[in-house]
PDB file of C-alpha atoms in Angstrom:
ATOM      1  CA  TYR L   1      12.064 -28.091  -1.819  1.00 95.00           C
ATOM      2  CA  ILE L   2       9.958 -30.207   0.539  1.00 96.00           C
ATOM      3  CA  GLN L   3       8.719 -27.089   2.370  1.00 97.00           C
ATOM      4  CA  ALA L   4       7.693 -25.533  -0.971  1.00 97.00           C
ATOM      5  CA  VAL L   5       5.822 -28.681  -2.001  1.00 97.00           C
ATOM      6  CA  ARG L   6       3.940 -28.765   1.296  1.00 97.00           C
ATOM      7  CA  PHE L   7       3.131 -25.064   1.161  1.00 98.00           C
ATOM      8  CA  ALA L   8       1.727 -25.366  -2.377  1.00 97.00           C
ATOM      9  CA  GLU L   9      -0.319 -28.402  -1.330  1.00 98.00           C
ATOM     10  CA  ARG L  10      -1.858 -26.403   1.507  1.00 97.00           C
ATOM     11  CA  MET L  11      -2.717 -23.496  -0.775  1.00 97.00           C
ATOM     12  CA  ARG L  12      -4.336 -25.825  -3.305  1.00 97.00           C
ATOM     13  CA  GLU L  13      -6.409 -27.384  -0.499  1.00 97.00           C
ATOM     14  CA  SER L  14      -7.587 -23.851   0.345  1.00 95.00           C
ATOM     15  CA  LYS L  15      -8.687 -23.338  -3.299  1.00 96.00           C
ATOM     16  CA  TRP L  16      -5.743 -21.135  -4.300  1.00 97.00           C
ATOM     17  CA  MET L  17      -3.624 -21.436  -7.437  1.00 96.00           C
ATOM     18  CA  VAL L  18       0.161 -21.200  -7.556  1.00 96.00           C
ATOM     19  CA  ILE L  19       2.203 -19.184 -10.069  1.00 95.00           C
ATOM     20  CA  THR L  20       5.981 -19.685 -10.326  1.00 94.00           C
ATOM     21  CA  GLY L  21       8.759 -18.992 -12.797  1.00 91.00           C
ATOM     22  CA  ALA L  22       8.225 -22.500 -14.225  1.00 92.00           C
ATOM     23  CA  GLY L  23      11.835 -23.672 -13.816  1.00 91.00           C
ATOM     24  CA  ASP L  24      13.166 -26.592 -11.818  1.00 92.00           C
ATOM     25  CA  GLY L  25      14.064 -26.526  -8.114  1.00 93.00           C
ATOM     26  CA  ILE L  26      11.767 -24.465  -5.884  1.00 95.00           C
ATOM     27  CA  MET L  27       9.670 -23.414  -8.871  1.00 95.00           C
ATOM     28  CA  LYS L  28       8.990 -27.035  -9.768  1.00 96.00           C
ATOM     29  CA  ALA L  29       8.247 -27.754  -6.107  1.00 96.00           C
ATOM     30  CA  GLY L  30       5.489 -25.143  -6.174  1.00 96.00           C
ATOM     31  CA  HIS L  31       3.904 -26.754  -9.211  1.00 97.00           C
ATOM     32  CA  GLY L  32       4.418 -30.236  -7.795  1.00 96.00           C
ATOM     33  CA  GLY L  33       2.546 -29.367  -4.617  1.00 97.00           C
ATOM     34  CA  ALA L  34      -0.246 -27.507  -6.388  1.00 97.00           C
ATOM     35  CA  GLY L  35      -0.617 -29.957  -9.262  1.00 96.00           C
ATOM     36  CA  VAL L  36      -0.851 -28.903 -12.881  1.00 96.00           C
ATOM     37  CA  GLU L  37      -4.556 -27.940 -12.720  1.00 96.00           C
ATOM     38  CA  ALA L  38      -3.821 -25.367  -9.994  1.00 96.00           C
ATOM     39  CA  SER L  39      -0.552 -24.101 -11.517  1.00 96.00           C
ATOM     40  CA  PHE L  40       0.490 -21.203 -13.719  1.00 94.00           C
ATOM     41  CA  GLY L  41       3.995 -20.766 -15.113  1.00 94.00           C
ATOM     42  CA  VAL L  42       5.792 -17.648 -16.355  1.00 92.00           C
ATOM     43  CA  SER L  43       8.962 -18.876 -17.991  1.00 91.00           C
ATOM     44  CA  ILE L  44      11.892 -16.869 -19.323  1.00 86.00           C
ATOM     45  CA  SER L  45      14.352 -17.588 -22.126  1.00 78.00           C
ATOM     46  CA  LEU L  46      17.938 -17.785 -20.840  1.00 76.00           C
ATOM     47  CA  PRO L  47      21.099 -18.907 -22.670  1.00 71.00           C
ATOM     48  CA  PHE L  48      21.929 -21.244 -19.768  1.00 66.00           C
ATOM     49  CA  GLU L  49      20.639 -22.603 -16.450  1.00 60.00           C
ATOM     50  CA  GLN L  50      16.858 -22.613 -16.701  1.00 64.00           C
ATOM     51  CA  LYS L  51      14.509 -24.965 -18.511  1.00 81.00           C
ATOM     52  CA  THR L  52      10.777 -25.336 -18.081  1.00 90.00           C
ATOM     53  CA  ASN L  53       9.870 -27.998 -15.552  1.00 91.00           C
ATOM     54  CA  THR L  54       8.092 -31.126 -16.754  1.00 92.00           C
ATOM     55  CA  ILE L  55       4.930 -30.454 -14.710  1.00 94.00           C
ATOM     56  CA  ILE L  56       3.898 -27.253 -16.506  1.00 94.00           C
ATOM     57  CA  ALA L  57       5.843 -27.593 -19.788  1.00 93.00           C
ATOM     58  CA  ASP L  58       2.925 -28.709 -21.956  1.00 92.00           C
ATOM     59  CA  ASP L  59       0.140 -26.884 -20.140  1.00 94.00           C
ATOM     60  CA  HIS L  60      -1.816 -23.992 -21.673  1.00 95.00           C
ATOM     61  CA  LYS L  61      -1.248 -21.957 -18.487  1.00 95.00           C
ATOM     62  CA  LEU L  62       2.460 -21.571 -19.281  1.00 94.00           C
ATOM     63  CA  VAL L  63       3.508 -18.170 -20.673  1.00 93.00           C
ATOM     64  CA  ASN L  64       7.011 -17.596 -22.043  1.00 91.00           C
ATOM     65  CA  PHE L  65       8.794 -14.242 -21.688  1.00 90.00           C
ATOM     66  CA  LYS L  66      11.944 -12.797 -23.234  1.00 89.00           C
ATOM     67  CA  TYR L  67      12.591 -10.068 -20.649  1.00 89.00           C
ATOM     68  CA  PHE L  68      12.758 -10.199 -16.867  1.00 89.00           C
ATOM     69  CA  PHE L  69      10.892  -6.909 -16.437  1.00 90.00           C
ATOM     70  CA  THR L  70       7.788  -8.091 -18.311  1.00 91.00           C
ATOM     71  CA  ARG L  71       7.845 -11.397 -16.470  1.00 89.00           C
ATOM     72  CA  LYS L  72       8.052  -9.634 -13.092  1.00 89.00           C
ATOM     73  CA  LEU L  73       5.228  -7.319 -14.135  1.00 89.00           C
ATOM     74  CA  MET L  74       2.998 -10.354 -14.676  1.00 88.00           C
ATOM     75  CA  PHE L  75       3.973 -11.744 -11.268  1.00 86.00           C
ATOM     76  CA  MET L  76       2.957  -8.514  -9.560  1.00 87.00           C
ATOM     77  CA  LYS L  77      -0.166  -7.969 -11.666  1.00 87.00           C
ATOM     78  CA  GLU L  78      -1.614 -11.410 -11.005  1.00 87.00           C
ATOM     79  CA  ALA L  79      -0.368 -12.439  -7.552  1.00 93.00           C
ATOM     80  CA  MET L  80      -2.572 -11.959  -4.485  1.00 96.00           C
ATOM     81  CA  ALA L  81       0.297 -13.040  -2.220  1.00 97.00           C
ATOM     82  CA  VAL L  82       4.052 -13.445  -2.650  1.00 97.00           C
ATOM     83  CA  VAL L  83       6.021 -16.217  -0.942  1.00 98.00           C
ATOM     84  CA  LEU L  84       9.789 -16.278  -1.382  1.00 97.00           C
ATOM     85  CA  PHE L  85      11.888 -19.356  -0.685  1.00 97.00           C
ATOM     86  CA  PRO L  86      15.722 -19.375  -0.512  1.00 97.00           C
ATOM     87  CA  GLY L  87      17.332 -18.681  -3.886  1.00 95.00           C
ATOM     88  CA  GLY L  88      19.962 -16.711  -5.747  1.00 94.00           C
ATOM     89  CA  PHE L  89      20.189 -13.236  -7.279  1.00 94.00           C
ATOM     90  CA  GLY L  90      16.789 -13.636  -8.949  1.00 90.00           C
ATOM     91  CA  THR L  91      15.072 -14.351  -5.639  1.00 94.00           C
ATOM     92  CA  GLN L  92      16.683 -11.303  -4.022  1.00 96.00           C
ATOM     93  CA  ASP L  93      15.839  -9.145  -7.038  1.00 94.00           C
ATOM     94  CA  GLU L  94      12.178 -10.156  -7.081  1.00 94.00           C
ATOM     95  CA  GLY L  95      11.884  -9.875  -3.302  1.00 96.00           C
ATOM     96  CA  PHE L  96      13.288  -6.356  -3.128  1.00 97.00           C
ATOM     97  CA  GLU L  97      11.294  -5.290  -6.179  1.00 95.00           C
ATOM     98  CA  VAL L  98       7.970  -6.343  -4.685  1.00 96.00           C
ATOM     99  CA  LEU L  99       8.897  -4.653  -1.395  1.00 97.00           C
ATOM    100  CA  THR L 100       9.841  -1.449  -3.216  1.00 96.00           C
ATOM    101  CA  LEU L 101       6.650  -1.380  -5.281  1.00 95.00           C
ATOM    102  CA  VAL L 102       4.430  -1.988  -2.243  1.00 96.00           C
ATOM    103  CA  GLN L 103       6.386   0.421  -0.031  1.00 96.00           C
ATOM    104  CA  THR L 104       5.959   3.230  -2.562  1.00 95.00           C
ATOM    105  CA  GLY L 105       2.349   2.464  -3.451  1.00 94.00           C
ATOM    106  CA  LYS L 106       3.160   1.454  -7.022  1.00 93.00           C
ATOM    107  CA  ALA L 107       1.668  -1.979  -6.364  1.00 93.00           C
ATOM    108  CA  LEU L 108      -1.287  -2.979  -4.230  1.00 93.00           C
ATOM    109  CA  LEU L 109      -0.690  -4.413  -0.773  1.00 96.00           C
ATOM    110  CA  VAL L 110      -0.444  -8.193  -0.667  1.00 97.00           C
ATOM    111  CA  PRO L 111       0.974 -10.570   1.924  1.00 98.00           C
ATOM    112  CA  ILE L 112       4.752 -10.941   1.435  1.00 98.00           C
ATOM    113  CA  ILE L 113       6.286 -13.949   3.169  1.00 98.00           C
ATOM    114  CA  MET L 114       9.937 -15.027   3.339  1.00 98.00           C
ATOM    115  CA  MET L 115       9.753 -18.784   3.901  1.00 98.00           C
ATOM    116  CA  ASP L 116      12.617 -20.897   5.225  1.00 97.00           C
ATOM    117  CA  ALA L 117      12.933 -24.626   5.597  1.00 95.00           C
ATOM    118  CA  PRO L 118      12.236 -25.697   9.190  1.00 95.00           C
ATOM    119  CA  GLY L 119      15.216 -24.463  11.222  1.00 96.00           C
ATOM    120  CA  GLY L 120      16.668 -22.668   8.194  1.00 96.00           C
ATOM    121  CA  THR L 121      18.519 -19.346   8.541  1.00 97.00           C
ATOM    122  CA  TYR L 122      18.521 -17.964   4.986  1.00 98.00           C
ATOM    123  CA  TRP L 123      15.772 -15.393   5.601  1.00 98.00           C
ATOM    124  CA  GLU L 124      16.664 -14.849   9.263  1.00 97.00           C
ATOM    125  CA  THR L 125      20.103 -13.696   8.109  1.00 98.00           C
ATOM    126  CA  TRP L 126      18.470 -11.469   5.488  1.00 98.00           C
ATOM    127  CA  HIS L 127      16.171 -10.060   8.169  1.00 98.00           C
ATOM    128  CA  ARG L 128      19.141  -9.123  10.387  1.00 98.00           C
ATOM    129  CA  TYR L 129      20.769  -7.383   7.432  1.00 98.00           C
ATOM    130  CA  VAL L 130      17.600  -5.351   6.816  1.00 98.00           C
ATOM    131  CA  GLU L 131      17.380  -4.391  10.496  1.00 98.00           C
ATOM    132  CA  GLU L 132      21.045  -3.468  10.886  1.00 98.00           C
ATOM    133  CA  HIS L 133      21.778  -1.800   7.563  1.00 98.00           C
ATOM    134  CA  LEU L 134      18.424  -0.407   6.378  1.00 98.00           C
ATOM    135  CA  LEU L 135      16.255   0.168   9.450  1.00 98.00           C
ATOM    136  CA  ALA L 136      18.867   1.212  12.032  1.00 98.00           C
ATOM    137  CA  PRO L 137      20.364   4.066   9.944  1.00 98.00           C
ATOM    138  CA  GLY L 138      16.899   5.263   8.907  1.00 97.00           C
ATOM    139  CA  LEU L 139      16.968   4.161   5.263  1.00 97.00           C
ATOM    140  CA  ILE L 140      13.548   2.562   5.791  1.00 97.00           C
ATOM    141  CA  SER L 141      10.928   3.168   8.493  1.00 96.00           C
ATOM    142  CA  THR L 142       9.727   0.933  11.294  1.00 96.00           C
ATOM    143  CA  TRP L 143       6.409   0.629   9.468  1.00 96.00           C
ATOM    144  CA  ASP L 144       8.162  -0.765   6.397  1.00 97.00           C
ATOM    145  CA  MET L 145       9.053  -3.810   8.482  1.00 98.00           C
ATOM    146  CA  ARG L 146       5.323  -4.598   8.669  1.00 97.00           C
ATOM    147  CA  LEU L 147       5.160  -5.179   4.909  1.00 98.00           C
ATOM    148  CA  PHE L 148       6.644  -8.685   5.169  1.00 98.00           C
ATOM    149  CA  ARG L 149       6.902 -11.678   7.480  1.00 98.00           C
ATOM    150  CA  VAL L 150       9.829 -14.078   7.925  1.00 98.00           C
ATOM    151  CA  THR L 151       8.960 -17.601   9.057  1.00 98.00           C
ATOM    152  CA  ASP L 152       9.924 -21.257   8.830  1.00 98.00           C
ATOM    153  CA  ASP L 153       6.484 -22.360  10.033  1.00 98.00           C
ATOM    154  CA  LEU L 154       4.208 -23.698   7.313  1.00 97.00           C
ATOM    155  CA  ASP L 155       1.028 -23.082   9.301  1.00 97.00           C
ATOM    156  CA  GLU L 156       2.051 -19.479   9.988  1.00 98.00           C
ATOM    157  CA  ALA L 157       2.660 -18.807   6.290  1.00 98.00           C
ATOM    158  CA  VAL L 158      -0.734 -20.186   5.270  1.00 97.00           C
ATOM    159  CA  ARG L 159      -2.423 -18.321   8.115  1.00 97.00           C
ATOM    160  CA  GLU L 160      -0.784 -15.040   7.068  1.00 97.00           C
ATOM    161  CA  ILE L 161      -2.370 -15.245   3.619  1.00 98.00           C
ATOM    162  CA  GLU L 162      -5.789 -16.453   4.733  1.00 97.00           C
ATOM    163  CA  ARG L 163      -5.938 -13.834   7.486  1.00 97.00           C
ATOM    164  CA  PHE L 164      -5.194 -11.025   5.008  1.00 98.00           C
ATOM    165  CA  TYR L 165      -8.371 -11.867   3.069  1.00 98.00           C
ATOM    166  CA  ALA L 166     -10.555 -12.785   6.056  1.00 97.00           C
ATOM    167  CA  ARG L 167     -12.645  -9.604   5.669  1.00 98.00           C
ATOM    168  CA  TYR L 168     -10.535  -7.395   3.395  1.00 98.00           C
ATOM    169  CA  HIS L 169     -11.403  -8.054  -0.245  1.00 97.00           C
ATOM    170  CA  SER L 170      -9.592  -5.562  -2.464  1.00 96.00           C
ATOM    171  CA  CYS L 171      -8.945  -1.853  -2.938  1.00 96.00           C
ATOM    172  CA  ARG L 172      -8.791   0.888  -5.532  1.00 96.00           C
ATOM    173  CA  TYR L 173      -8.452   4.657  -5.717  1.00 96.00           C
ATOM    174  CA  VAL L 174     -11.269   6.962  -6.766  1.00 96.00           C
ATOM    175  CA  GLY L 175      -9.587  10.325  -7.243  1.00 95.00           C
ATOM    176  CA  ASP L 176      -7.733  10.931  -3.991  1.00 94.00           C
ATOM    177  CA  LEU L 177      -9.973   8.536  -2.039  1.00 97.00           C
ATOM    178  CA  LEU L 178      -8.772   5.078  -1.082  1.00 97.00           C
ATOM    179  CA  VAL L 179     -11.607   2.549  -1.227  1.00 98.00           C
ATOM    180  CA  LEU L 180     -11.108  -0.618   0.835  1.00 98.00           C
ATOM    181  CA  ARG L 181     -13.692  -3.215  -0.174  1.00 98.00           C
ATOM    182  CA  LEU L 182     -14.788  -5.629   2.540  1.00 98.00           C
ATOM    183  CA  SER L 183     -16.547  -8.984   2.354  1.00 97.00           C
ATOM    184  CA  SER L 184     -18.691  -8.045   5.359  1.00 97.00           C
ATOM    185  CA  PRO L 185     -19.498  -4.747   7.101  1.00 97.00           C
ATOM    186  CA  LEU L 186     -17.813  -3.504  10.263  1.00 98.00           C
ATOM    187  CA  PRO L 187     -19.759  -2.424  13.354  1.00 97.00           C
ATOM    188  CA  ASP L 188     -20.007   1.375  13.597  1.00 97.00           C
ATOM    189  CA  ALA L 189     -18.065   1.355  16.856  1.00 98.00           C
ATOM    190  CA  VAL L 190     -15.133  -0.401  15.171  1.00 98.00           C
ATOM    191  CA  VAL L 191     -15.128   2.139  12.324  1.00 98.00           C
ATOM    192  CA  ARG L 192     -14.904   4.934  14.893  1.00 98.00           C
ATOM    193  CA  GLU L 193     -12.018   3.162  16.630  1.00 98.00           C
ATOM    194  CA  LEU L 194     -10.157   2.737  13.339  1.00 98.00           C
ATOM    195  CA  ASP L 195     -10.716   6.383  12.449  1.00 97.00           C
ATOM    196  CA  GLU L 196      -9.151   7.415  15.757  1.00 97.00           C
ATOM    197  CA  GLU L 197      -6.245   4.947  15.648  1.00 97.00           C
ATOM    198  CA  PHE L 198      -5.215   5.623  12.050  1.00 98.00           C
ATOM    199  CA  ARG L 199      -5.694   9.380  11.973  1.00 96.00           C
ATOM    200  CA  ASP L 200      -2.007   9.728  10.988  1.00 96.00           C
ATOM    201  CA  ILE L 201      -2.597   8.262   7.494  1.00 97.00           C
ATOM    202  CA  VAL L 202      -5.855  10.113   6.765  1.00 97.00           C
ATOM    203  CA  ALA L 203      -5.100  13.247   4.734  1.00 96.00           C
ATOM    204  CA  ARG L 204      -8.291  15.000   5.837  1.00 95.00           C
ATOM    205  CA  GLY L 205     -11.766  14.192   7.075  1.00 96.00           C
ATOM    206  CA  ARG L 206     -12.323  10.736   8.492  1.00 97.00           C
ATOM    207  CA  ILE L 207     -12.609   7.023   7.717  1.00 98.00           C
ATOM    208  CA  GLU L 208     -16.195   6.246   6.691  1.00 98.00           C
ATOM    209  CA  GLN L 209     -18.058   3.053   5.874  1.00 98.00           C
ATOM    210  CA  ARG L 210     -19.984   3.547   2.648  1.00 97.00           C
ATOM    211  CA  ALA L 211     -21.623   1.798  -0.258  1.00 96.00           C
ATOM    212  CA  ALA L 212     -20.047   1.662  -3.720  1.00 96.00           C
ATOM    213  CA  LEU L 213     -19.082   5.040  -5.143  1.00 96.00           C
ATOM    214  CA  PRO L 214     -20.539   6.236  -8.468  1.00 95.00           C
ATOM    215  CA  ALA L 215     -17.114   5.900 -10.112  1.00 94.00           C
ATOM    216  CA  GLU L 216     -17.174   2.149  -9.376  1.00 94.00           C
ATOM    217  CA  ARG L 217     -20.150   1.429 -11.637  1.00 91.00           C
ATOM    218  CA  GLY L 218     -17.856  -0.361 -14.067  1.00 91.00           C
ATOM    219  CA  GLU L 219     -17.375  -3.155 -11.519  1.00 92.00           C
ATOM    220  CA  PRO L 220     -20.931  -4.438 -10.926  1.00 92.00           C
ATOM    221  CA  GLU L 221     -19.697  -7.748  -9.491  1.00 94.00           C
ATOM    222  CA  LEU L 222     -18.307  -5.789  -6.512  1.00 95.00           C
ATOM    223  CA  ALA L 223     -21.221  -3.394  -6.097  1.00 94.00           C
ATOM    224  CA  GLU L 224     -22.732  -5.039  -3.007  1.00 96.00           C
ATOM    225  CA  LEU L 225     -19.540  -5.084  -0.959  1.00 97.00           C
ATOM    226  CA  PRO L 226     -19.295  -2.550   1.900  1.00 97.00           C
ATOM    227  CA  ARG L 227     -16.385  -0.095   1.773  1.00 98.00           C
ATOM    228  CA  LEU L 228     -14.129   1.877   4.048  1.00 98.00           C
ATOM    229  CA  VAL L 229     -13.390   5.160   2.268  1.00 98.00           C
ATOM    230  CA  PHE L 230     -10.904   7.890   3.193  1.00 98.00           C
ATOM    231  CA  PRO L 231      -8.321  10.181   1.581  1.00 97.00           C
ATOM    232  CA  PHE L 232      -5.140   8.208   2.201  1.00 97.00           C
ATOM    233  CA  ALA L 233      -1.978  10.265   2.796  1.00 95.00           C
ATOM    234  CA  ARG L 234      -0.097   7.744   0.591  1.00 91.00           C
ATOM    235  CA  ARG L 235       2.803   7.322   2.961  1.00 86.00           C
ATOM    236  CA  HIS L 236       3.665   4.622   5.450  1.00 90.00           C
ATOM    237  CA  PHE L 237       2.028   1.793   3.532  1.00 96.00           C
ATOM    238  CA  GLY L 238       3.098  -0.423   6.417  1.00 96.00           C
ATOM    239  CA  ARG L 239       0.541   1.483   8.510  1.00 97.00           C
ATOM    240  CA  LEU L 240      -2.068   0.718   5.871  1.00 98.00           C
ATOM    241  CA  ARG L 241      -1.123  -2.943   6.221  1.00 97.00           C
ATOM    242  CA  VAL L 242      -1.730  -2.676   9.970  1.00 98.00           C
ATOM    243  CA  LEU L 243      -5.136  -1.123   9.249  1.00 98.00           C
ATOM    244  CA  ILE L 244      -6.024  -4.089   7.044  1.00 98.00           C
ATOM    245  CA  ASP L 245      -4.955  -6.461   9.814  1.00 97.00           C
ATOM    246  CA  ARG L 246      -7.222  -4.592  12.263  1.00 98.00           C
ATOM    247  CA  ILE L 247     -10.118  -4.849   9.801  1.00 98.00           C
ATOM    248  CA  ASN L 248      -9.606  -8.593   9.483  1.00 98.00           C
ATOM    249  CA  ASP L 249      -9.291  -9.153  13.233  1.00 96.00           C
ATOM    250  CA  ALA L 250     -12.319  -7.040  14.195  1.00 92.00           C
TER     251      ALA L 250
END
């Protein structure tokens, strides 16, 4: 709970907002650290267990849902990062769902962080399970392990999110082209290096730095951003995550 409060405080200080399931426990901790002005809540009606926490209960940024699937859809639609703290079946369900959606390209890449209390082992144990029972027998790929980070370090968690958006801004598809929007252009030499290093996820042609495509005219607020454009093979989204990391570190 304390770790969640401190994490939410740090995100608020960095001008982020926090969205949780609006219940007590860790969810309340997120709202407590962020404060009501920087909080959203997506509550769900249950016959037992959960009630809306007192921080967000009377705020206009609270939305109530009847079904889990619509609530989870809103989480994925609106979140620019996902941070999971220790919890029960719901935590595991939401964690594996976001991993599945990102792994298969049904949701856009975002930072996914499994956050323990300092010295905690909840997510370390989960990580060993994933390595031994999913990765080792080949049920997932090595690159899938790059889609998430396990940590008990508050600074590392904050850094993971801020790093992801250091230069990378957003992405979309235009036909079979993946368009990675950047907040600042890359040197031509770096683009050539990326094209060579990530040839395995380019379906044909090469990675190019370009201006906005004609199909993006409906998004004038993004028109001035430079782009990396290439036909993505739409497999190994963990490799795409590595590409984004390279873009941010360049």
